[in-house]
CSV table of C-alpha atoms and ligand atoms in Angstrom, one decimal:
chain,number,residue,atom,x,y,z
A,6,UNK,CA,138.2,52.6,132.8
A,7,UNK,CA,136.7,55.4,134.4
A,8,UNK,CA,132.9,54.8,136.0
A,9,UNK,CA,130.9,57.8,136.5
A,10,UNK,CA,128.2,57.2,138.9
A,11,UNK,CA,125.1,59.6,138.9
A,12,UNK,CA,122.7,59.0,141.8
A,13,UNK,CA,123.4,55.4,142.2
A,14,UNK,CA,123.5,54.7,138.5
A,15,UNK,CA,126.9,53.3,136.9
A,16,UNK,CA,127.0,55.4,134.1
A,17,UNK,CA,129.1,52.9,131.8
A,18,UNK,CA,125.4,51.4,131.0
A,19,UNK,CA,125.7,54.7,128.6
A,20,UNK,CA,127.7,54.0,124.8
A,21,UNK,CA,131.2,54.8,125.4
A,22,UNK,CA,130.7,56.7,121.8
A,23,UNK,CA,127.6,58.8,124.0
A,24,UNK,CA,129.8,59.5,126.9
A,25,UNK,CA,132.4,61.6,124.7
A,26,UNK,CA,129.4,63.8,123.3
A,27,UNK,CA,129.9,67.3,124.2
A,28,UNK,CA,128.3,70.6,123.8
A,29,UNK,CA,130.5,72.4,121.2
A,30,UNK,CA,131.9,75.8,121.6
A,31,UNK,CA,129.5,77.1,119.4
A,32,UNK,CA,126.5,76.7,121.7
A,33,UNK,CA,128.5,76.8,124.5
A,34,UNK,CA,129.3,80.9,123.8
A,35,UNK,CA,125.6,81.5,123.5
A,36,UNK,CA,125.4,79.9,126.5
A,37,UNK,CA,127.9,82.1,128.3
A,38,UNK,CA,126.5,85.1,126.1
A,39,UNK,CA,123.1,85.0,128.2
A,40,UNK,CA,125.0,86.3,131.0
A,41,UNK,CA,125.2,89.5,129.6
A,42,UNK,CA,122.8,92.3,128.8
A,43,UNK,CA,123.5,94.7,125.2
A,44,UNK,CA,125.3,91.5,123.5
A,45,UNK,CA,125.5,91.4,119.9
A,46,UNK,CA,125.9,88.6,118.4
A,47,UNK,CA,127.6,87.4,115.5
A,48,UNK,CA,127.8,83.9,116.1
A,49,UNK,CA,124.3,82.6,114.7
A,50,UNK,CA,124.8,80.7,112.2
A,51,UNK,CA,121.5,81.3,110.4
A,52,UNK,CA,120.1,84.2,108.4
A,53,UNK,CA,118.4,86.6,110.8
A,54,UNK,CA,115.4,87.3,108.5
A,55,UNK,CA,112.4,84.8,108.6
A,56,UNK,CA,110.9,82.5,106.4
A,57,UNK,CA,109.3,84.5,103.3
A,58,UNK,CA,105.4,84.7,103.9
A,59,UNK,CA,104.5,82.6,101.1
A,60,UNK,CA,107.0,79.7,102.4
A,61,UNK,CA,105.0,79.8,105.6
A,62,UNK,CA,101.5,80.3,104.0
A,63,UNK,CA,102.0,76.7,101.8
A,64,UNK,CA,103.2,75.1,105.2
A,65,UNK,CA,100.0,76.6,107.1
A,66,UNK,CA,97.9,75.7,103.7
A,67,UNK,CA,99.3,72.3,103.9
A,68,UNK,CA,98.1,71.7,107.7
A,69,UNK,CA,94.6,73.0,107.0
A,70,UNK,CA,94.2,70.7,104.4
A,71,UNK,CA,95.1,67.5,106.4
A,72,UNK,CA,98.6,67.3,105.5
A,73,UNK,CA,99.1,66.1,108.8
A,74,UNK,CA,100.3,62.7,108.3
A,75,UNK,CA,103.2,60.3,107.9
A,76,UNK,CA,104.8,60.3,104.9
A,77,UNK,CA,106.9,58.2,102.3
A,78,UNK,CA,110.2,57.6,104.2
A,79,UNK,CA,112.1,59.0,101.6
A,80,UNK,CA,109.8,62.1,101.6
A,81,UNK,CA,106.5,63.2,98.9
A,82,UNK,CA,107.4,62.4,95.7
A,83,UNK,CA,106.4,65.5,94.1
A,84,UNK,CA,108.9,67.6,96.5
A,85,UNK,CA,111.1,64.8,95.5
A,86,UNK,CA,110.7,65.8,92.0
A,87,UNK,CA,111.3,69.4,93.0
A,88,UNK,CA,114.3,68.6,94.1
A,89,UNK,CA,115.4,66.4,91.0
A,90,UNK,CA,114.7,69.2,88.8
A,91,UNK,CA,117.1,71.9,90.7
A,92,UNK,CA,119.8,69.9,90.6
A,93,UNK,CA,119.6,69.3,86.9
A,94,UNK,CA,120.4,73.3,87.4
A,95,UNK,CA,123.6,72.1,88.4
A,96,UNK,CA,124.0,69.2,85.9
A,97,UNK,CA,123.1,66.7,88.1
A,98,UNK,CA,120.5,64.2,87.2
A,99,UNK,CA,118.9,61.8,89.4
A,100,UNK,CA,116.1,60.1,89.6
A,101,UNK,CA,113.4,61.2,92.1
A,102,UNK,CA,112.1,57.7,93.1
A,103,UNK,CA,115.6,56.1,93.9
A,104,UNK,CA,117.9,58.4,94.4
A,105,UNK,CA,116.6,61.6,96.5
A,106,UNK,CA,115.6,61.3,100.0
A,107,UNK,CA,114.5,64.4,102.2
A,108,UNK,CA,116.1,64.7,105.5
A,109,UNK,CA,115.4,66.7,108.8
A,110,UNK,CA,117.8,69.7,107.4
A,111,UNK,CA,121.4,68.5,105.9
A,112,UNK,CA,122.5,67.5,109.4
A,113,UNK,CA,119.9,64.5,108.8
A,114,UNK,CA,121.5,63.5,105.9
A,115,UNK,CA,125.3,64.1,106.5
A,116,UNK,CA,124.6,62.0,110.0
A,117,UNK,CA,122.5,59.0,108.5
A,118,UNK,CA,124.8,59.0,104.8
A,119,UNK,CA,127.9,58.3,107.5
A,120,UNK,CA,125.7,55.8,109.8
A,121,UNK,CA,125.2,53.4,106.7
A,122,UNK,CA,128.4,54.0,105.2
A,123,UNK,CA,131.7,54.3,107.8
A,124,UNK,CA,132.2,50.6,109.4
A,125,UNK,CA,134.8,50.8,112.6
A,126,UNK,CA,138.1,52.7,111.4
A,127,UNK,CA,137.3,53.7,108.3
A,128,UNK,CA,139.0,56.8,107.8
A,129,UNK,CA,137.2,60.4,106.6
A,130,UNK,CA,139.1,63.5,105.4
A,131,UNK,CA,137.8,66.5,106.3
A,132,UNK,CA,139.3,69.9,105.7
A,133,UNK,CA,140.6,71.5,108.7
A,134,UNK,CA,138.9,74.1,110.1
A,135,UNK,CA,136.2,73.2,109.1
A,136,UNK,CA,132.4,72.9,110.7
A,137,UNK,CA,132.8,71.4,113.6
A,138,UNK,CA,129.6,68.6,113.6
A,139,UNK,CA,131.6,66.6,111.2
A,140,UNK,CA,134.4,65.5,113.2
A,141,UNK,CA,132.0,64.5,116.4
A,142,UNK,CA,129.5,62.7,113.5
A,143,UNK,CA,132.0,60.6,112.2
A,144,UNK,CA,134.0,59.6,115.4
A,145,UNK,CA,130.2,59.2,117.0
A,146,UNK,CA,130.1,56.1,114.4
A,147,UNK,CA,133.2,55.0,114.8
A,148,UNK,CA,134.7,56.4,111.9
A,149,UNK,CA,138.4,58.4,112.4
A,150,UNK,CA,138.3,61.9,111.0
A,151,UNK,CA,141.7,62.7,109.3
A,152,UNK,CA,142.0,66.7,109.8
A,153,UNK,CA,143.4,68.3,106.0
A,154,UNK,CA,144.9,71.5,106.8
A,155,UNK,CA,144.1,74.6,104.2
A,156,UNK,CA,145.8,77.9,104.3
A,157,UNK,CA,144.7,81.4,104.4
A,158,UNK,CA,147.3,82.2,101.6
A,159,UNK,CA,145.1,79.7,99.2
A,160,UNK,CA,142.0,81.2,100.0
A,161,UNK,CA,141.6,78.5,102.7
A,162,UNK,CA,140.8,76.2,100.0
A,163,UNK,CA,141.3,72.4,100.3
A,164,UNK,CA,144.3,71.7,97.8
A,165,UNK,CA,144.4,68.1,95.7
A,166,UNK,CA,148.0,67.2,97.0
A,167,UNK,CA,147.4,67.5,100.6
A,168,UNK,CA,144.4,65.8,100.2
A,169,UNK,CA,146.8,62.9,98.5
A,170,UNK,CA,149.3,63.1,101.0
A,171,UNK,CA,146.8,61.6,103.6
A,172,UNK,CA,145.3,58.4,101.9
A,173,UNK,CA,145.9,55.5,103.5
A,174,UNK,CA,144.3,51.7,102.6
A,175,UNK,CA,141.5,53.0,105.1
A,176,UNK,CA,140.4,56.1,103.7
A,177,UNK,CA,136.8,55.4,102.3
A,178,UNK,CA,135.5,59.7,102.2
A,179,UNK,CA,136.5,62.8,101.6
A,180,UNK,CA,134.2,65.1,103.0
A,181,UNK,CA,133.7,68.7,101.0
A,182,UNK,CA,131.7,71.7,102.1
A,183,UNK,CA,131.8,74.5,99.3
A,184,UNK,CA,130.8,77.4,100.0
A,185,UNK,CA,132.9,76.4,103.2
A,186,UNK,CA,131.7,77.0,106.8
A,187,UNK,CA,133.9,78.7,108.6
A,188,UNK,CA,136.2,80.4,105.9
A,189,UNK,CA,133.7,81.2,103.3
A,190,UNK,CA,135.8,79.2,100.4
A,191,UNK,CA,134.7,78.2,97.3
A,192,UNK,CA,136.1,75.2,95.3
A,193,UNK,CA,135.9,76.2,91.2
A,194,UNK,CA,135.7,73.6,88.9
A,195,UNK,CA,139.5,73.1,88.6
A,196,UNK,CA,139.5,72.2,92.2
A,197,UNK,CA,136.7,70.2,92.2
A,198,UNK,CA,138.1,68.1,89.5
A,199,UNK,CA,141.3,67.3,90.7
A,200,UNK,CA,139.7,66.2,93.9
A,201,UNK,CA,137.2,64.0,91.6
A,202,UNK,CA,140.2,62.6,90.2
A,203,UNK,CA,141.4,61.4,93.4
A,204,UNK,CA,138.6,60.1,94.4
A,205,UNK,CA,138.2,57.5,91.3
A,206,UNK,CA,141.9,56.7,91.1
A,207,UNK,CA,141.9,55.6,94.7
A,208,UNK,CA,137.9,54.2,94.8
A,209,UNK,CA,136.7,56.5,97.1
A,210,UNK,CA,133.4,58.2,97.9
A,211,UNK,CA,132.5,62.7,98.6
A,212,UNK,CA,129.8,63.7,100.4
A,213,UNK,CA,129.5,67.3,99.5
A,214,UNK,CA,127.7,69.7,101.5
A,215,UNK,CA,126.3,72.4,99.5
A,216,UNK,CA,124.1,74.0,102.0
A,217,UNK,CA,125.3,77.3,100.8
A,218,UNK,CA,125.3,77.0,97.8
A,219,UNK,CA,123.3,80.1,96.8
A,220,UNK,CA,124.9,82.2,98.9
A,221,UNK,CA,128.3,82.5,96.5
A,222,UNK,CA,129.0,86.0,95.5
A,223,UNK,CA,130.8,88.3,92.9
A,224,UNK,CA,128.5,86.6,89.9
A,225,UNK,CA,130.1,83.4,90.2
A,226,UNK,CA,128.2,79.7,89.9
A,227,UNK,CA,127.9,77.2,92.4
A,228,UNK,CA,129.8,73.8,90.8
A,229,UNK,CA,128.4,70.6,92.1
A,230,UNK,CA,130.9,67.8,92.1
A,231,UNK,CA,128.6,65.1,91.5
A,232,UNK,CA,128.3,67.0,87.7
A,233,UNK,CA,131.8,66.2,86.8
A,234,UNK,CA,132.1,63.4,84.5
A,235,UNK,CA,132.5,60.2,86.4
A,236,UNK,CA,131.3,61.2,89.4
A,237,UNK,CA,127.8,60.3,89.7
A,238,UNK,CA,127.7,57.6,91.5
A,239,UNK,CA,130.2,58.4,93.7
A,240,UNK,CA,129.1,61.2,95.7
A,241,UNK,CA,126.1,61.9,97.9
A,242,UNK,CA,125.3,65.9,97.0
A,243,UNK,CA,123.5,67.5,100.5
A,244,UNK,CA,121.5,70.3,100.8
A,245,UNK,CA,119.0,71.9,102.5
A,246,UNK,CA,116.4,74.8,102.6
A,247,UNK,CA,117.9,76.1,106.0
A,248,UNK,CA,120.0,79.0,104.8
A,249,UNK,CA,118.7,79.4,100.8
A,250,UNK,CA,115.3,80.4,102.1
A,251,UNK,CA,115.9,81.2,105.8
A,252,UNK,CA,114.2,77.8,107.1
A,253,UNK,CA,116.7,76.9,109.7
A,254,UNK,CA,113.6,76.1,112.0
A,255,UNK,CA,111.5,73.7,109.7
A,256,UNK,CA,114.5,71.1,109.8
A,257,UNK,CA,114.4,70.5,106.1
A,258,UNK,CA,117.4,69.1,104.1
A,259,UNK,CA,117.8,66.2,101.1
A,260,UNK,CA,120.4,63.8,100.1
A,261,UNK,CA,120.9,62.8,96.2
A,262,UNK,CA,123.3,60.7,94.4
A,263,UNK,CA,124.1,56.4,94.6
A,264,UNK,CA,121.3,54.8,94.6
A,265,UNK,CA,122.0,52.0,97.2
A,266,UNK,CA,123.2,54.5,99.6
A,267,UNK,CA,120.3,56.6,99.6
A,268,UNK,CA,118.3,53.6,99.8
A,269,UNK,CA,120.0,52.5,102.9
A,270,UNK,CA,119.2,56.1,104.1
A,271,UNK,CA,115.6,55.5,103.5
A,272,UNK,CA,115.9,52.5,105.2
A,273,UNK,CA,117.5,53.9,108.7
A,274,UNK,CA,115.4,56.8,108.0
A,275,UNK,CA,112.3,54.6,108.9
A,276,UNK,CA,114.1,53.2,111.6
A,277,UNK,CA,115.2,56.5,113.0
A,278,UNK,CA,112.2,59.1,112.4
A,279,UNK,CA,110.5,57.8,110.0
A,280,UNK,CA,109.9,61.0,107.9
A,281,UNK,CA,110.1,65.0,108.2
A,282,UNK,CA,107.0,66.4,108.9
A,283,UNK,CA,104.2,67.2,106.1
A,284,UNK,CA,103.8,70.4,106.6
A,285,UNK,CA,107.4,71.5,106.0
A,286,UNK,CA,107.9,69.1,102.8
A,287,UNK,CA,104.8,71.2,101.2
A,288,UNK,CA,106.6,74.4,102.5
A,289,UNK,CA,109.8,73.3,100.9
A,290,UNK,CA,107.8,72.7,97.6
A,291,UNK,CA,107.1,76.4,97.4
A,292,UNK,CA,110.4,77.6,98.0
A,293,UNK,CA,111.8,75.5,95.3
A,294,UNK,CA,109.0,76.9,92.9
A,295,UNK,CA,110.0,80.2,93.6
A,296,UNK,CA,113.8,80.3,93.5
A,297,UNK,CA,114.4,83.9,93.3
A,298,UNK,CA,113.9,84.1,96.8
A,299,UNK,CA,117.2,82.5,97.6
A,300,UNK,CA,118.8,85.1,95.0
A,301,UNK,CA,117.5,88.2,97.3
A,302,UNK,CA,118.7,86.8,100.2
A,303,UNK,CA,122.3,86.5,98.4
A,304,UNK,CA,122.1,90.0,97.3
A,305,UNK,CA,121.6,91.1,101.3
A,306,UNK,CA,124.5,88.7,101.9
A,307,UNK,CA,126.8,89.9,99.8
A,308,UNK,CA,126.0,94.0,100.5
A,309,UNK,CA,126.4,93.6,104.0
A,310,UNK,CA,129.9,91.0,103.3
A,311,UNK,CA,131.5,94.1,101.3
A,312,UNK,CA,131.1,96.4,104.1
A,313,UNK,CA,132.2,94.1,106.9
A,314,UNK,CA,135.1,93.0,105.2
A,315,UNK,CA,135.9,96.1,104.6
A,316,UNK,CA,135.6,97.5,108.3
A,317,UNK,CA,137.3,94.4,109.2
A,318,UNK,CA,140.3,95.3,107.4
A,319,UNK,CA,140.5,98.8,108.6
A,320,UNK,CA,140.9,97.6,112.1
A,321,UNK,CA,144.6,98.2,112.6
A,322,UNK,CA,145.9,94.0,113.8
A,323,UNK,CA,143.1,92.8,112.2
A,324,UNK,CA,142.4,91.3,108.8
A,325,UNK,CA,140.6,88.8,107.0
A,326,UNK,CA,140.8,87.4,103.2
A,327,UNK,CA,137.5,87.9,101.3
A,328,UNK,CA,135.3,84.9,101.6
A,329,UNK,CA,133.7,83.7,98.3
A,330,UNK,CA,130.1,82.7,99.3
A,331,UNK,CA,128.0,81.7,102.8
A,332,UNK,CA,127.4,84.5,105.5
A,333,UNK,CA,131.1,84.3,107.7
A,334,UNK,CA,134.3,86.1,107.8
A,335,UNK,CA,137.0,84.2,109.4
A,336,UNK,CA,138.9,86.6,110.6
A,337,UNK,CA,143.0,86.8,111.2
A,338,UNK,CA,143.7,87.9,114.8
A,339,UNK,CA,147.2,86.9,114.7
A,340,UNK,CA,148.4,89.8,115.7
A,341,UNK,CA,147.1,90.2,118.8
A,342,UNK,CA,148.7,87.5,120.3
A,343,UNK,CA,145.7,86.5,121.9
A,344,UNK,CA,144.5,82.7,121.4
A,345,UNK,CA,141.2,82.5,119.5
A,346,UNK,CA,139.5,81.3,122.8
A,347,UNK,CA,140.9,84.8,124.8
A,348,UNK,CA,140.0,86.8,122.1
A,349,UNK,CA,136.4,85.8,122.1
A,350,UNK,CA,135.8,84.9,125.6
A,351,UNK,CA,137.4,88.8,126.5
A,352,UNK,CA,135.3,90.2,123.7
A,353,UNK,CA,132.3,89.3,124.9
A,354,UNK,CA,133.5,90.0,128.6
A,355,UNK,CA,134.2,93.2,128.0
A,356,UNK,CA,132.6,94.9,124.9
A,357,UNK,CA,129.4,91.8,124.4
A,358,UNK,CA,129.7,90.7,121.5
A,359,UNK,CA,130.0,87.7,120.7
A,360,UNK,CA,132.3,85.5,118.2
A,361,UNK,CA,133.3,81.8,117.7
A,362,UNK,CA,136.7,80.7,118.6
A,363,UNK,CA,138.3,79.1,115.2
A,364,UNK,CA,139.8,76.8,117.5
A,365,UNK,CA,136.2,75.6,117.4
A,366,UNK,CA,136.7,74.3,114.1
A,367,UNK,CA,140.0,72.4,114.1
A,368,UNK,CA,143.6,72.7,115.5
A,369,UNK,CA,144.3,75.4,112.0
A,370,UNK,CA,141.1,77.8,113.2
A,371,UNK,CA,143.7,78.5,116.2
A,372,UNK,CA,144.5,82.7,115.4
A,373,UNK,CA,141.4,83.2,114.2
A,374,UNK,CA,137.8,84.2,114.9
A,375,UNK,CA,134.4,83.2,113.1
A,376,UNK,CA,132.4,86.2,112.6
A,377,UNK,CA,128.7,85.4,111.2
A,378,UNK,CA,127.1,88.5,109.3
A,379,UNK,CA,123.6,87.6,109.6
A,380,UNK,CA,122.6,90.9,111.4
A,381,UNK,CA,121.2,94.3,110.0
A,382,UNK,CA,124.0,96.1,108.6
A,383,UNK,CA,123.1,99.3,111.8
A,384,UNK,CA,124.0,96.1,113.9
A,385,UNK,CA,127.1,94.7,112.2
A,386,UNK,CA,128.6,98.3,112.0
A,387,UNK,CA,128.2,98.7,115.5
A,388,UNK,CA,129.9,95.3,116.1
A,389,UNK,CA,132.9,96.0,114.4
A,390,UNK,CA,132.6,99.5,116.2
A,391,UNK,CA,133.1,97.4,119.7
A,392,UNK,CA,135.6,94.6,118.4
A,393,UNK,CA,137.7,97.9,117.0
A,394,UNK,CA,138.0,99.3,120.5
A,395,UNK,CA,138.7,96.2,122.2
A,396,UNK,CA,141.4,95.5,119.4
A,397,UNK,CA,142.9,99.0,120.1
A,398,UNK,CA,142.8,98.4,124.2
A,399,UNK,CA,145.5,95.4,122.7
A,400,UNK,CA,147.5,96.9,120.0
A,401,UNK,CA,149.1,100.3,120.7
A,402,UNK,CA,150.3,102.4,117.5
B,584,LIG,N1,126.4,71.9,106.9
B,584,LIG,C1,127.1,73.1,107.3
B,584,LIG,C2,128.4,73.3,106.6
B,584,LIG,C3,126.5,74.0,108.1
B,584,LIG,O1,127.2,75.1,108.4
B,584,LIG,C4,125.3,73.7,108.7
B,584,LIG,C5,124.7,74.6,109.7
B,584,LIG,O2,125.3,75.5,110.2
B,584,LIG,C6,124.6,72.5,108.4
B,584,LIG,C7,125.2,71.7,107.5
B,584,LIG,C8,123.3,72.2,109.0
B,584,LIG,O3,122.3,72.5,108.1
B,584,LIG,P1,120.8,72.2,108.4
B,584,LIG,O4,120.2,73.3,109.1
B,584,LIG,O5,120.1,72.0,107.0
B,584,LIG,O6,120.8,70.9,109.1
């Protein structure tokens, strides 16, 4: 074993889980990106609009008004019942009092659903690529993350026999994230219920990560897995208010589904941070009473995905597949015959703007790049202006 000492102090009084904690690539390009002056960035993961006034007003109203406390661990109850009655939108039903806790954003929830639920080795399959935060949260409890592949020629989406091929008599979770971070995949119902039907045949649990779940395009619905039959108790649905209503700062999320998991959440929820703040709960109130604002934000989404996409593809050696829903492209630089890490690293080098290596997310991300459109379209144009020259300095006619 390997002892790092720092200024005297043997660092093996640090977890050995701890120690293997790294910065991941995404914040580790903004990082590099502040070396450079005129960078545009299409990394950020968020929208780039802010909160909607009357969001902000109801978490300033709620301050003024002494909502400056703790709260219930689990959350209010009326934003709990908020909650409850969206997801019967989706055909879910749950009970507010048991079986809904609010979490600080979904990275609360995804982190504390696999803290009371993965005990040492249990296996998790997660589509590869895929956001990378899952793989470090379930090795960080001592879970092994089991990498699916999915393939640009299915739409990258995460097909029922590969899923099949890798259960073993220590699989306990598949993990699902639809609309998908980084492809921009969407399950449909058929997909969903074949990987449902996995699940019960071999007694095992989702978590499904909806977080962008308005953001799905081209008229079609968001399907929640939890509402096909059987399913109920089985999965935990997560969600948050970070990208519906451009509240990525608030830290806002919930959990929903079996009851003695989320009671278990509540429970290390006390343990860990007790509660979100007031404030944001009464904010997140307001957002869910005034839905719409998640459809305008989809309807800036998806104008600015159609021209992107389209620019994309005119690029001669560049070309990307038309995501269904959230705010990325993940786009094929094959051709090139760079490696996803030279293509971004140079691009920002040399024409500053900045990308996320799909090597990022998982060993199948390698020959591709993430590309975020959450800038003004005047911004996004010029991006693909820059990307198309550096492109060209590659490929010659
Ligand atoms: N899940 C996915 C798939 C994401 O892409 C992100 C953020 O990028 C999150 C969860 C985190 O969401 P939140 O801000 O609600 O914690």
């Amino acid at each position: 074993m390997i002892i790092i000492v720092v200024r005297g102090i043997k660092m093996n009084l640090i977890n050995e889980k701890a120690m293997v904690l790294k910065q991941g690539e995404i914040r580790a390009m903004f990082e590099k990106a502040k070396l450079f002056n005129n960078v545009i960035s299409l990394g950020i993961g968020e929208p780039d609009l802010d909160t909607p006034k009357n969001i902000v007003e109801a978490g300033c109203k709620a301050l003024n008004n002494g909502k400056t406390h703790y709260t219930p661990n689990a959350g209010i109850i009326g934003l709990r019942q908020e909650i409850s009655k969206n997801l019967e939108k989706f055909g879910i039903n749950s009970n507010p009092d048991k079986e809904i806790i609010v979490t600080t954003g979904a990275m609360g929830s995804l982190s504390m659903c696999l803290m009371v639920m993965i005990n040492e080795g249990d296996e998790v399959l997660i589509q590869d690529p895929q956001w990378l935060n899952y793989y470090s949260q379930v090795k960080f409890v001592g879970g092994v993350a089991v990498p699916i592949p999915v393939y640009e020629k299915n739409s990258f989406k995460l097909v029922a026999k590969d899923i099949r091929d890798r259960i073993t008599d220590k699989t306990k979770i598949i993990m699902i994230n639809t609309p998908n971070n980084p492809t921009g995949a969407v399950l449909d119902y058929n997909d969903l219920r074949e990987i449902a039907d996995i699940a019960i045949e071999n007694d095992l649990f989702i978590i499904s990560d909806e977080v962008y779940s308005t953001l799905i395009y081209d008229g079609r619905r968001h399907i929640s897995i939890a509402s096909i039959e059987g399913m109920r108790d089985r999965v935990i649905t997560i969600n948050s208010f970070s990208k519906s209503f451009a509240m990525t700062g608030w830290r806002i999320g919930y959990a929903a589904g079996n009851e003695m998991v989320i009671d278990k959440m509540t429970r290390l929820q006390e343990n860990l941070v007790a509660c979100v703040n007031e404030p944001a709960q009464y904010a997140a109130i307001e957002a869910l009473r005034n839905f719409d604002i998640s459809e305008n934000l989809k309807n800036i989404f998806e104008s600015r995905r159609n021209h992107i996409v389209k620019e994309l593809n005119s690029i001669n050696g560049l070309s990307c597949t038309m995501p269904s829903g959230g705010f990325y492209v993940f786009l094929n630089i094959k051709a090139t015959q760079k490696t996803s890490s030279e293509f971004a690293n140079e691009l920002l080098e040399n024409k500053k703007v900045v990308t996320i290596p799909g090597s990022a997310f998982g060993k199948m991300g390698e020959g591709y790049v993430r590309i975020a459109y959450t800038l003004e379209e005047s911004k996004l144009l010029e991006a693909v202006a820059r990307i198309g020259d550096y492109v060209g300095s590659l490929i010659k006619e």
